[in-house]
CSV table of C-alpha atoms in Angstrom, one decimal:
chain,number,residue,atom,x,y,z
A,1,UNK,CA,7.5,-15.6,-16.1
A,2,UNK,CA,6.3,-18.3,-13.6
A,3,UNK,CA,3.0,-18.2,-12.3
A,4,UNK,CA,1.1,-19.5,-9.5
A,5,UNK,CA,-1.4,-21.4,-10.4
A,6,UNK,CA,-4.8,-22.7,-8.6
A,7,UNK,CA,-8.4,-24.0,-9.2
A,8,UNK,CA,-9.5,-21.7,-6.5
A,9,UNK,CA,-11.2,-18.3,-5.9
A,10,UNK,CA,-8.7,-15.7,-4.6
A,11,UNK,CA,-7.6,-14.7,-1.2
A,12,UNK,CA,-11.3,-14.2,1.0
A,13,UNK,CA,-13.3,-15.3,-2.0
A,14,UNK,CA,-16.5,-13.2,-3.7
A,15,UNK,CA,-18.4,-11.1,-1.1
A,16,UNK,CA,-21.1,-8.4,-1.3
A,17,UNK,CA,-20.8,-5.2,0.2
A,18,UNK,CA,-23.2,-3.5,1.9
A,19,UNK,CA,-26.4,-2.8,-0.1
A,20,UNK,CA,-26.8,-3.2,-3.6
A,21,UNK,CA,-23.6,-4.9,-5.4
A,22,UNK,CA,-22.1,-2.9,-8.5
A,23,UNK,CA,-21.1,-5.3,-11.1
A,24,UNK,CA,-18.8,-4.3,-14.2
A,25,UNK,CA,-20.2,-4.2,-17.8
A,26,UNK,CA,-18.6,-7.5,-20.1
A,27,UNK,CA,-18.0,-4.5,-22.8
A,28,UNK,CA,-15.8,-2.1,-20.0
A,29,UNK,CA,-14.1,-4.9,-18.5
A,30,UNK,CA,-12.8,-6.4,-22.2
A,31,UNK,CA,-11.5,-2.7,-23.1
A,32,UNK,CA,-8.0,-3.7,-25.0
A,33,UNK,CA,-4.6,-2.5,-22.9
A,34,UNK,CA,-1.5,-2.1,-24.4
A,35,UNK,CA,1.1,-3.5,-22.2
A,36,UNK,CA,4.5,-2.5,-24.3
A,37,UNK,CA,6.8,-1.4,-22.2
A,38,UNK,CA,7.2,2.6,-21.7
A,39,UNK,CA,10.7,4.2,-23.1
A,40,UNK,CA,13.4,3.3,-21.3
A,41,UNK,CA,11.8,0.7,-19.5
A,42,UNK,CA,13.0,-2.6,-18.9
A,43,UNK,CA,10.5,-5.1,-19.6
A,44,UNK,CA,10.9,-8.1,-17.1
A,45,UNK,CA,8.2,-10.2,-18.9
A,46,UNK,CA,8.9,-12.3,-22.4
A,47,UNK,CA,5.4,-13.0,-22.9
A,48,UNK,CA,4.0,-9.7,-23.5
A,49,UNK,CA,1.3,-9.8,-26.4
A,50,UNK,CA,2.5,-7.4,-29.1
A,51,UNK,CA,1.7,-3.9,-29.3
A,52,UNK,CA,-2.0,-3.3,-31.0
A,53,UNK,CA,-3.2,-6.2,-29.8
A,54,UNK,CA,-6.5,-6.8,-28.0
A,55,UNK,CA,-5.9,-8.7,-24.5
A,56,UNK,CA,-8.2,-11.9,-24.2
A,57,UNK,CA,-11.5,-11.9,-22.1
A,58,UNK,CA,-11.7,-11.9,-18.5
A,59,UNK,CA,-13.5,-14.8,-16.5
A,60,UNK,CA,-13.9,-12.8,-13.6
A,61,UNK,CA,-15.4,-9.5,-13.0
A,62,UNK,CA,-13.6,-8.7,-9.9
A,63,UNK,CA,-9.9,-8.6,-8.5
A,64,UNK,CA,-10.2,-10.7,-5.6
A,65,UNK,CA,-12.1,-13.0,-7.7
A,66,UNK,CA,-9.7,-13.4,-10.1
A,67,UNK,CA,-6.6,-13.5,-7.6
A,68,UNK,CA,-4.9,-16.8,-6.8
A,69,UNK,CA,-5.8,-18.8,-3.8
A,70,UNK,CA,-3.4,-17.1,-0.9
A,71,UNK,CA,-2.7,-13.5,-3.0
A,72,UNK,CA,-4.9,-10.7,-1.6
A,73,UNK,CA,-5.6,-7.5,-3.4
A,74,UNK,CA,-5.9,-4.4,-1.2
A,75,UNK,CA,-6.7,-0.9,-1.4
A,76,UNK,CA,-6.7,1.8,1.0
A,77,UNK,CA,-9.6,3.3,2.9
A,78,UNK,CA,-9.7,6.4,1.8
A,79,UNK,CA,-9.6,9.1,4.9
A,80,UNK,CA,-8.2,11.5,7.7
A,81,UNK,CA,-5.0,13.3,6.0
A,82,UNK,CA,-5.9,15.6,3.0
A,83,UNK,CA,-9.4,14.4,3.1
A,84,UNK,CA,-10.0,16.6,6.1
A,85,UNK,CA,-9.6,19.8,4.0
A,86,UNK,CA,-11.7,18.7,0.8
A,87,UNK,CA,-15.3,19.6,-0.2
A,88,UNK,CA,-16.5,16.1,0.8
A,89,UNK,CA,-17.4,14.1,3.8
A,90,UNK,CA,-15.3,11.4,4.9
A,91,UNK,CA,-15.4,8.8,1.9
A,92,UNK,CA,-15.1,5.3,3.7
A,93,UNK,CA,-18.1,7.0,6.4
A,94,UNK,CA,-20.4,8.2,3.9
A,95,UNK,CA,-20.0,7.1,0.7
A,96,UNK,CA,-21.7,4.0,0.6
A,97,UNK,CA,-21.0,3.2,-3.3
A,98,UNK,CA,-17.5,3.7,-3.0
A,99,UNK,CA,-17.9,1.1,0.2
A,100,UNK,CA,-19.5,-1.2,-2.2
A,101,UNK,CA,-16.7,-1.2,-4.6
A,102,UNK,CA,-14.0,-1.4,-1.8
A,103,UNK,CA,-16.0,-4.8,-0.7
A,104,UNK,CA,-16.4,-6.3,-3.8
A,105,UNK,CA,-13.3,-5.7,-5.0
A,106,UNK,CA,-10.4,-6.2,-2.8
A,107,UNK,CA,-9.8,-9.0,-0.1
A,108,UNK,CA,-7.3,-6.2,1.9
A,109,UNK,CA,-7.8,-3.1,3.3
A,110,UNK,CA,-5.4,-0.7,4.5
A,111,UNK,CA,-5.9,2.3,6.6
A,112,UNK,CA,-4.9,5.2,4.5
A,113,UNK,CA,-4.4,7.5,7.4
A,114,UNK,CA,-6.6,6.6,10.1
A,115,UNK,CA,-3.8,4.6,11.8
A,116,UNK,CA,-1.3,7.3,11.8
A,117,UNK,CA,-0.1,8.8,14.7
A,118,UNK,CA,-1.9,12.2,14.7
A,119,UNK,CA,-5.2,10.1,13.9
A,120,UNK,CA,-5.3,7.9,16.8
A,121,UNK,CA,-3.3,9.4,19.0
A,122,UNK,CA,-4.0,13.1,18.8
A,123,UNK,CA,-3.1,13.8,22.6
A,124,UNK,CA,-0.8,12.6,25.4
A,125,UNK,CA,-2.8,9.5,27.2
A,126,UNK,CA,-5.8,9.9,24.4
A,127,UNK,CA,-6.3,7.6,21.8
A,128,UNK,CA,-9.4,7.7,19.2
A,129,UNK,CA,-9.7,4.3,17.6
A,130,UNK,CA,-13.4,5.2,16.1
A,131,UNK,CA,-12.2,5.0,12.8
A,132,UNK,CA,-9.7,2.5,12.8
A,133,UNK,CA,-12.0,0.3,14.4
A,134,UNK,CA,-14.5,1.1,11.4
A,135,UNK,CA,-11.8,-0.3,8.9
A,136,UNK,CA,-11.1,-3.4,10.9
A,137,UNK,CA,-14.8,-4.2,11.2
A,138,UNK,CA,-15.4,-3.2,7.9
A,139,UNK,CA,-13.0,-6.0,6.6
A,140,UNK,CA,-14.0,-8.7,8.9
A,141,UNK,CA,-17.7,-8.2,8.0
A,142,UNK,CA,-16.5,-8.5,3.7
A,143,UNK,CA,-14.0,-11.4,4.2
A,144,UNK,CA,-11.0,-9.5,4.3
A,145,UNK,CA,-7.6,-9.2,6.3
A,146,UNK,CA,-6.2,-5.7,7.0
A,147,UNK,CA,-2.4,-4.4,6.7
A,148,UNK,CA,-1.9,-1.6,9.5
A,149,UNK,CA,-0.3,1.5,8.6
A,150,UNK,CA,2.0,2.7,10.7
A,151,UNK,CA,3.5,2.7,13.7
A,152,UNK,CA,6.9,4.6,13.6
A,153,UNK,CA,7.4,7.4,11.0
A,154,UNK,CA,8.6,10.8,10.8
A,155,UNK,CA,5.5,12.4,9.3
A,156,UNK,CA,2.0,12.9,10.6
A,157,UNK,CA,2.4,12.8,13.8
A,158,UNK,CA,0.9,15.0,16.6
A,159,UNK,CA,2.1,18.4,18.0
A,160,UNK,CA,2.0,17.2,21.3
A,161,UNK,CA,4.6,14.5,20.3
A,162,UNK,CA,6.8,16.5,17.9
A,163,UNK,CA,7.1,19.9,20.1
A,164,UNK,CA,6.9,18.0,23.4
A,165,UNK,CA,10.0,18.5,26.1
A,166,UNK,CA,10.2,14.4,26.0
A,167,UNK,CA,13.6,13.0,27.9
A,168,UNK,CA,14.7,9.7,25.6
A,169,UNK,CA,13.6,7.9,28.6
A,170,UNK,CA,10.0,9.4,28.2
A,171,UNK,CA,10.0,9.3,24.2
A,172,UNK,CA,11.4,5.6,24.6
A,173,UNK,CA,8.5,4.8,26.9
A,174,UNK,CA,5.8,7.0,25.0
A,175,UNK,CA,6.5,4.5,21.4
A,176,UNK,CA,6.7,1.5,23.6
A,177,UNK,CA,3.1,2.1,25.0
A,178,UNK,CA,1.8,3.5,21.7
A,179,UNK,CA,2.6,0.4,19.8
A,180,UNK,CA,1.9,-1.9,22.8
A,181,UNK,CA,-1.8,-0.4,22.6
A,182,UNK,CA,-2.7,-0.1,19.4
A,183,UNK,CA,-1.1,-3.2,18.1
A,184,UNK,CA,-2.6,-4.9,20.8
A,185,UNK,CA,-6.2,-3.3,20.5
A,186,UNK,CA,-6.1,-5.2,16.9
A,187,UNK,CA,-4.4,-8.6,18.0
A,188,UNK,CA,-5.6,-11.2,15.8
A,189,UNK,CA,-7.1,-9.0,13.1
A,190,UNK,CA,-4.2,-7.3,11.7
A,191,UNK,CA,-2.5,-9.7,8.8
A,192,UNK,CA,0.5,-7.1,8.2
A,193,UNK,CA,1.9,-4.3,10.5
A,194,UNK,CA,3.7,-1.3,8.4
A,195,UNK,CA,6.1,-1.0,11.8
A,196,UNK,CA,8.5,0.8,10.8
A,197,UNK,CA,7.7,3.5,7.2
A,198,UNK,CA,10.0,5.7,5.4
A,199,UNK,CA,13.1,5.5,7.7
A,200,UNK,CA,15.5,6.1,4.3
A,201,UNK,CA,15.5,9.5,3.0
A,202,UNK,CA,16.2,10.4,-0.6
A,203,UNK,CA,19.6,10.6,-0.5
A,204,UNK,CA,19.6,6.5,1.0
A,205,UNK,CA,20.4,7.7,4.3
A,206,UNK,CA,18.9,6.9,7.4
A,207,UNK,CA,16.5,10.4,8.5
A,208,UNK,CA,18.2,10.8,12.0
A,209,UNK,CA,17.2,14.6,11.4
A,210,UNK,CA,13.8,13.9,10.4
A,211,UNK,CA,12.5,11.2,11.8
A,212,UNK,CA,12.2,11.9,16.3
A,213,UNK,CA,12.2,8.6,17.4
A,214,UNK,CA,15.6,7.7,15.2
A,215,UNK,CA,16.6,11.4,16.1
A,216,UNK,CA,16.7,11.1,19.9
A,217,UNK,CA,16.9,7.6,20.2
A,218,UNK,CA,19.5,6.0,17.5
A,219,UNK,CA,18.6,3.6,15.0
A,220,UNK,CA,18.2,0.8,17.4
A,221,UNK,CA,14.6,2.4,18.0
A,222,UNK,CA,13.8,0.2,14.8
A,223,UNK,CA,14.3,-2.8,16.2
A,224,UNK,CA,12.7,-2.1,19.5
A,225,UNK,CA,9.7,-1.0,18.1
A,226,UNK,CA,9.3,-4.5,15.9
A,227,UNK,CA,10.1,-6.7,19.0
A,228,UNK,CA,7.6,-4.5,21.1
A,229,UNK,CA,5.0,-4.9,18.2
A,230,UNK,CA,5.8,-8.5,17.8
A,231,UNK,CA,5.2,-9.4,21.5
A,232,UNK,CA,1.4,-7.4,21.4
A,233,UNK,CA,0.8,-9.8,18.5
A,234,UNK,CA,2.9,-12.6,17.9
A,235,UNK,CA,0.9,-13.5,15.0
A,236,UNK,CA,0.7,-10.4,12.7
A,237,UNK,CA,3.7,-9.9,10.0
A,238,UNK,CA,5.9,-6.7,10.6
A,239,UNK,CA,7.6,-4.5,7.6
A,240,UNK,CA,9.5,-1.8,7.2
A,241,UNK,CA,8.1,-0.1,4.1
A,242,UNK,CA,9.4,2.9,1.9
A,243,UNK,CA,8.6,4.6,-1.2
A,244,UNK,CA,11.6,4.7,-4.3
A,245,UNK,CA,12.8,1.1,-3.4
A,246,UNK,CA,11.2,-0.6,-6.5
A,247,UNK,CA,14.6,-1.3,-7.8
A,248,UNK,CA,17.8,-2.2,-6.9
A,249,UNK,CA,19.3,1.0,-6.0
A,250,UNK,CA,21.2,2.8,-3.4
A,251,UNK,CA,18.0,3.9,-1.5
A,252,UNK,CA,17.3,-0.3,-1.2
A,253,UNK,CA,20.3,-0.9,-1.1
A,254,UNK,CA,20.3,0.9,2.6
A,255,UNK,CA,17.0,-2.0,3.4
A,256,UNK,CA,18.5,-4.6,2.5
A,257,UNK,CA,21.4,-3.9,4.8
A,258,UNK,CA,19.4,-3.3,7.4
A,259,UNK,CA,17.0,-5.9,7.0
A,260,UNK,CA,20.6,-8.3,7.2
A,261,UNK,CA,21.3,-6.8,10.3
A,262,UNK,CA,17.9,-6.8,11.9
A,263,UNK,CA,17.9,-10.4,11.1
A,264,UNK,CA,21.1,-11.4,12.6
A,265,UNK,CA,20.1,-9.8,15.3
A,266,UNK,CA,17.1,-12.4,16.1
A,267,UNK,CA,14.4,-8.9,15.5
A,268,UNK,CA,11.4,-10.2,14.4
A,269,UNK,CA,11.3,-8.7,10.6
A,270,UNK,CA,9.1,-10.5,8.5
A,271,UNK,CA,8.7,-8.3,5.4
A,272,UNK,CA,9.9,-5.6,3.0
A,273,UNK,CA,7.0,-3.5,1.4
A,274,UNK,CA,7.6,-1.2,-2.0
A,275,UNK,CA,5.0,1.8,-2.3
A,276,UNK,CA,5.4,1.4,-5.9
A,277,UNK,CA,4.3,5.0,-6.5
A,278,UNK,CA,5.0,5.4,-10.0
A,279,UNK,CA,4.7,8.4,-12.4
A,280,UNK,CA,4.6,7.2,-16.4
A,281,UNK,CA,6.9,10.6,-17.1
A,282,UNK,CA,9.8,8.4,-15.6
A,283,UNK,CA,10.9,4.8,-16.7
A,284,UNK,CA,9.8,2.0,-15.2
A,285,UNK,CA,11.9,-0.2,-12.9
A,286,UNK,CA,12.4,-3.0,-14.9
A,287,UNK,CA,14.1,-4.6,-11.8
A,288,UNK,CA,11.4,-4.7,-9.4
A,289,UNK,CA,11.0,-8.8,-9.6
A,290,UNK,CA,15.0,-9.1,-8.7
A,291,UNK,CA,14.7,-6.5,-6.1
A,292,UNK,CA,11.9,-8.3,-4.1
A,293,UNK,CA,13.8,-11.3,-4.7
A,294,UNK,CA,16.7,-10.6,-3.1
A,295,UNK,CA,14.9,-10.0,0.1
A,296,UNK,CA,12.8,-12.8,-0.5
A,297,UNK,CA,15.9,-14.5,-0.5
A,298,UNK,CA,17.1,-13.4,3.4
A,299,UNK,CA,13.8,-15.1,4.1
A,300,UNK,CA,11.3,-12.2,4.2
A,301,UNK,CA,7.7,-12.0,2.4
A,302,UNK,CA,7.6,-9.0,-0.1
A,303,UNK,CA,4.5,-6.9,-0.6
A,304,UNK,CA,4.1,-4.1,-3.1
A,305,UNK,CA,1.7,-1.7,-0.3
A,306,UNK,CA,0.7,1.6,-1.9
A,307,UNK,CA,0.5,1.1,-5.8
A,308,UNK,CA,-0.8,4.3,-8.3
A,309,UNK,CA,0.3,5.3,-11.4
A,310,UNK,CA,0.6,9.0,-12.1
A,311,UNK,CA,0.1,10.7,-15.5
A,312,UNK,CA,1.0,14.3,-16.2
A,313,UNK,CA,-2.1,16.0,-17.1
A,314,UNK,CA,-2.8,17.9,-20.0
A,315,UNK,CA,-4.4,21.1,-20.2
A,316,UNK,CA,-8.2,19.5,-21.0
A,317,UNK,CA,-7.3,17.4,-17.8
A,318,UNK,CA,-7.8,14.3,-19.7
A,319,UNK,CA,-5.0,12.4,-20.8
A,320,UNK,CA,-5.0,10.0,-24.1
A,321,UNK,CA,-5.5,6.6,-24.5
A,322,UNK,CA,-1.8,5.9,-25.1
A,323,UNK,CA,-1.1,7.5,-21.3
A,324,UNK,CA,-3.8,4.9,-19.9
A,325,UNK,CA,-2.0,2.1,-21.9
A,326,UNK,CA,1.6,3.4,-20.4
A,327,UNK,CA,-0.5,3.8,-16.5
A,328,UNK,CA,-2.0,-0.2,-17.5
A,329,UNK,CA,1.8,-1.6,-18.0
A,330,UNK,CA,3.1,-0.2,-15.7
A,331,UNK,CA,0.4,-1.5,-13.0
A,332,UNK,CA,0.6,-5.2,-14.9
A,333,UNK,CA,3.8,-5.6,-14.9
A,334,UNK,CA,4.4,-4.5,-11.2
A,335,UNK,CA,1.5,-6.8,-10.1
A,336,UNK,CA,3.4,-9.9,-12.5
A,337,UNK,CA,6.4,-9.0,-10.7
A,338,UNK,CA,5.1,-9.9,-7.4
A,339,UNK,CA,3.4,-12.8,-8.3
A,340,UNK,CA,6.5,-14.3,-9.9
A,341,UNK,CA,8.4,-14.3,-6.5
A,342,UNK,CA,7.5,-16.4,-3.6
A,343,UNK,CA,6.3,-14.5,-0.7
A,344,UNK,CA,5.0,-11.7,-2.8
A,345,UNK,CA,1.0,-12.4,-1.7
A,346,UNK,CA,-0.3,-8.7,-0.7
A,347,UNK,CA,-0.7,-5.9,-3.7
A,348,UNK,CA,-2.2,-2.9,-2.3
A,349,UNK,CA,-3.7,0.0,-4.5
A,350,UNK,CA,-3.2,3.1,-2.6
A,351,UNK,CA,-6.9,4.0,-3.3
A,352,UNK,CA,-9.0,3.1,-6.8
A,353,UNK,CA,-10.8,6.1,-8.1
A,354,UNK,CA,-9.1,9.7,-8.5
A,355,UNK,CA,-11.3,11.8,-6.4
A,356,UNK,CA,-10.2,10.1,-3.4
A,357,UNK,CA,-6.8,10.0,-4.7
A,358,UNK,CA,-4.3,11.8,-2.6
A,359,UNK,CA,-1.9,12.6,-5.9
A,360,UNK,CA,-3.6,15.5,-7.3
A,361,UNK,CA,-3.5,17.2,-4.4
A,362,UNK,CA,0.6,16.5,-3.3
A,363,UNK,CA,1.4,16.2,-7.2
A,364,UNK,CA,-1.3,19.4,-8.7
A,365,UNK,CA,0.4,18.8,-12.3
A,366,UNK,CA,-0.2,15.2,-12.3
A,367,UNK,CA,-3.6,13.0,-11.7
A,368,UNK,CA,-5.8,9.9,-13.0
A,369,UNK,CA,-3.3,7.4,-10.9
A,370,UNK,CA,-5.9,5.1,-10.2
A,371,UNK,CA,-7.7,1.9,-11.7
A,372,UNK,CA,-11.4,4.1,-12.4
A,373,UNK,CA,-12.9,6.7,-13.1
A,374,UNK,CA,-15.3,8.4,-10.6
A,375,UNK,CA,-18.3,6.7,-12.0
A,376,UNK,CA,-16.2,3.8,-10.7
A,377,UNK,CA,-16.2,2.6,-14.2
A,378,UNK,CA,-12.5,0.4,-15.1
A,379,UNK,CA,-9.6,2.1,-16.9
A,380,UNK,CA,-7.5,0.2,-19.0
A,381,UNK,CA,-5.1,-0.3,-15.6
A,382,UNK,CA,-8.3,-2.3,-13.9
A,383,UNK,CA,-8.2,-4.7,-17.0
A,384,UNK,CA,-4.7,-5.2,-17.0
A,385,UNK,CA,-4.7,-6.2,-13.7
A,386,UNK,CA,-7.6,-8.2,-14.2
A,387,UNK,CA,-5.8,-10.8,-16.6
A,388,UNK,CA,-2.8,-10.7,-15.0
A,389,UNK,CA,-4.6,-12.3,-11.7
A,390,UNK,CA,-6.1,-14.5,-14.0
A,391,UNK,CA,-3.1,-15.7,-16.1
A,392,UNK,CA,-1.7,-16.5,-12.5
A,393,UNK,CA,-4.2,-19.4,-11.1
């Protein structure tokens, strides 16, 4: 594959969180990974290093370290949604390690739920940007930029909105301020808007059940909403986003008609983000690279927004080394697949360390998605992703 390659630091450069800095071991951060290819995978790569094999050393020791100059590394800030009904405080709040790590690590943040609609909008004329504003400060004070998550979806949002006697004139007018206020609250410090998030269902048609706005409104609520978000900030790049569009298949195949149409319409669509969350009981989609190409190729930037890596759990609840080798492919060669098409700059973990995680709670016979362990120590999957920022400068 073709890299990028650079003499500088990565996207917002090395920075220390607040407090005392953790630092990774030389021995934990040369663990070997296996990168073979899982069954019935396609393996988009020709230069993989052959199975048994011990990756070389890292120069780096963190991610945004070792990314190229312009690629940021995200991860999202872990709070609000199932949070709220776990045996611990709010994470990004209190936990001042894990803040540590999410500064030293990553050059992007996204809100994980604290932008949703039910978050900071959770009544009729009230909005409560604490923790939003929390994120957004957090990043500018640790050199990094922020993707905002989301603006128009069918989940999460409040009962007010969802059991409300709205007229389409009323719902119309109720998105139009909601976007006008909280993409204009963060004018300037938003990098990447997540307008408009999981408008495909499963069966690769557009949720006109589902989904309110689209509901009452028809599908040209889409379009509104990115022009709307576009004129609060003219600088910020808007995507529509979805999960089970890593591949070419019918569920993208709906996006990228869309996206054609948006585009000849003059909307202002600047992106397509893939979730990317993976499970290593299914194959991986060995056409991930072609699929962001093809947008790429209508003129959009790509991202890959919500990255984990699932692994069914056995009984012990701790899986082999081979399942961490299968998780660290499959989290390589998604990042290499980004990196090898232009446009691809934003890779976003949808959180680091497991007990943060949101899969064991939505998935209970699946877990360890993430790049650590709780000690915040780096699984195979941190190494792998490691090298593959650095093979890229």
């Amino acid at each position: 594959m073709q890299h990028r390659r650079s003499t500088h630091h990565g996207a917002g450069g090395s920075t220390r969180g607040p407090g005392r800095a953790l630092r990774w071991s030389a021995a934990l951060l040369v663990a070997p990974v296996l990168v073979a290819c899982a069954p019935d995978a396609e393996d988009p790569q020709d230069d993989q290093t052959p199975p048994g094999q011990e990756q070389p050393e890292t120069q780096f020791d963190t991610l945004r370290e070792a990314a190229p100059e312009g690629f940021y590394v995200g991860s999202a800030a872990a709070g609000g949604g199932h949070h709220l009904e776990q045996d611990y405080d709010d994470p990004f709040t209190t936990d001042e390690a894990y803040r540590e790590v999410l500064a030293e690590q990553f050059s992007s943040l996204s809100a994980e739920n604290q932008m949703k609609w039910e978050f900071i909008h959770p009544e009729q004329g009230e909005y409560d940007f604490g923790p939003a504003d929390a994120i957004v400060d957090f990043a500018e004070e640790n050199g990094q930029v922020v993707r905002g998550h989301t603006l128009l979806w069918h989940s999460q949002n409040p009962e007010w909105l969802e059991e409300g006697d709205f007229t389409p004139e009323e719902l119309r007018e109720i998105l139009r301020e909601h976007i006008e206020t909280v993409v204009g609250r963060y004018a300037g410090r938003i990098q990447q808007w997540d307008v408009a998030n999981e408008i495909v269902d499963d069966d690769a048609e557009i949720r006109t059940e589902e989904n309110i706005w689209i509901r009452e409104l028809g599908i040209e609520i889409v379009s509104d909403a990115f022009r709307w978000a576009h004129e609060a900030d003219p600088e910020a790049e808007l995507f529509l986003n979805d999960y089970s569009v890593e591949g070419i298949n019918a569920k993208s195949d709906v996006y990228y008609g869309l996206a054609q149409d948006m585009l000849d319409d003059g909307v202002p669509l600047h992106g397509f983000g893939v979730q990317g969350h993976l499970s290593t009981q299914y194959g991986y989609p060995g056409d991930l690279q072609q699929n962001l190409q093809r947008f790429a190729d209508l003129g959009l930037k790509t991202a890959i927004t919500e990255i984990d890596v699932r692994i069914v759990m056995p009984e012990d609840g701790q899986p082999d080394q081979g399942a961490f080798e299968q998780q660290a492919a499959y989290y390589r060669m998604s990042l290499e697949a980004c990196l090898a098409v232009e446009g691809c700059d934003s890779f976003t973990l949808w959180g680091f360390v497991d007990r943060y995680s949101w899969v064991p709670v939505f998935f209970p016979e699946e877990g360890a998605a993430t790049v650590m362990e709780d000690d915040y120590s780096p699984r195979p999957a941190f190494t792998a992703l490691l090298q593959a920022l650095e093979a890229a400068r």
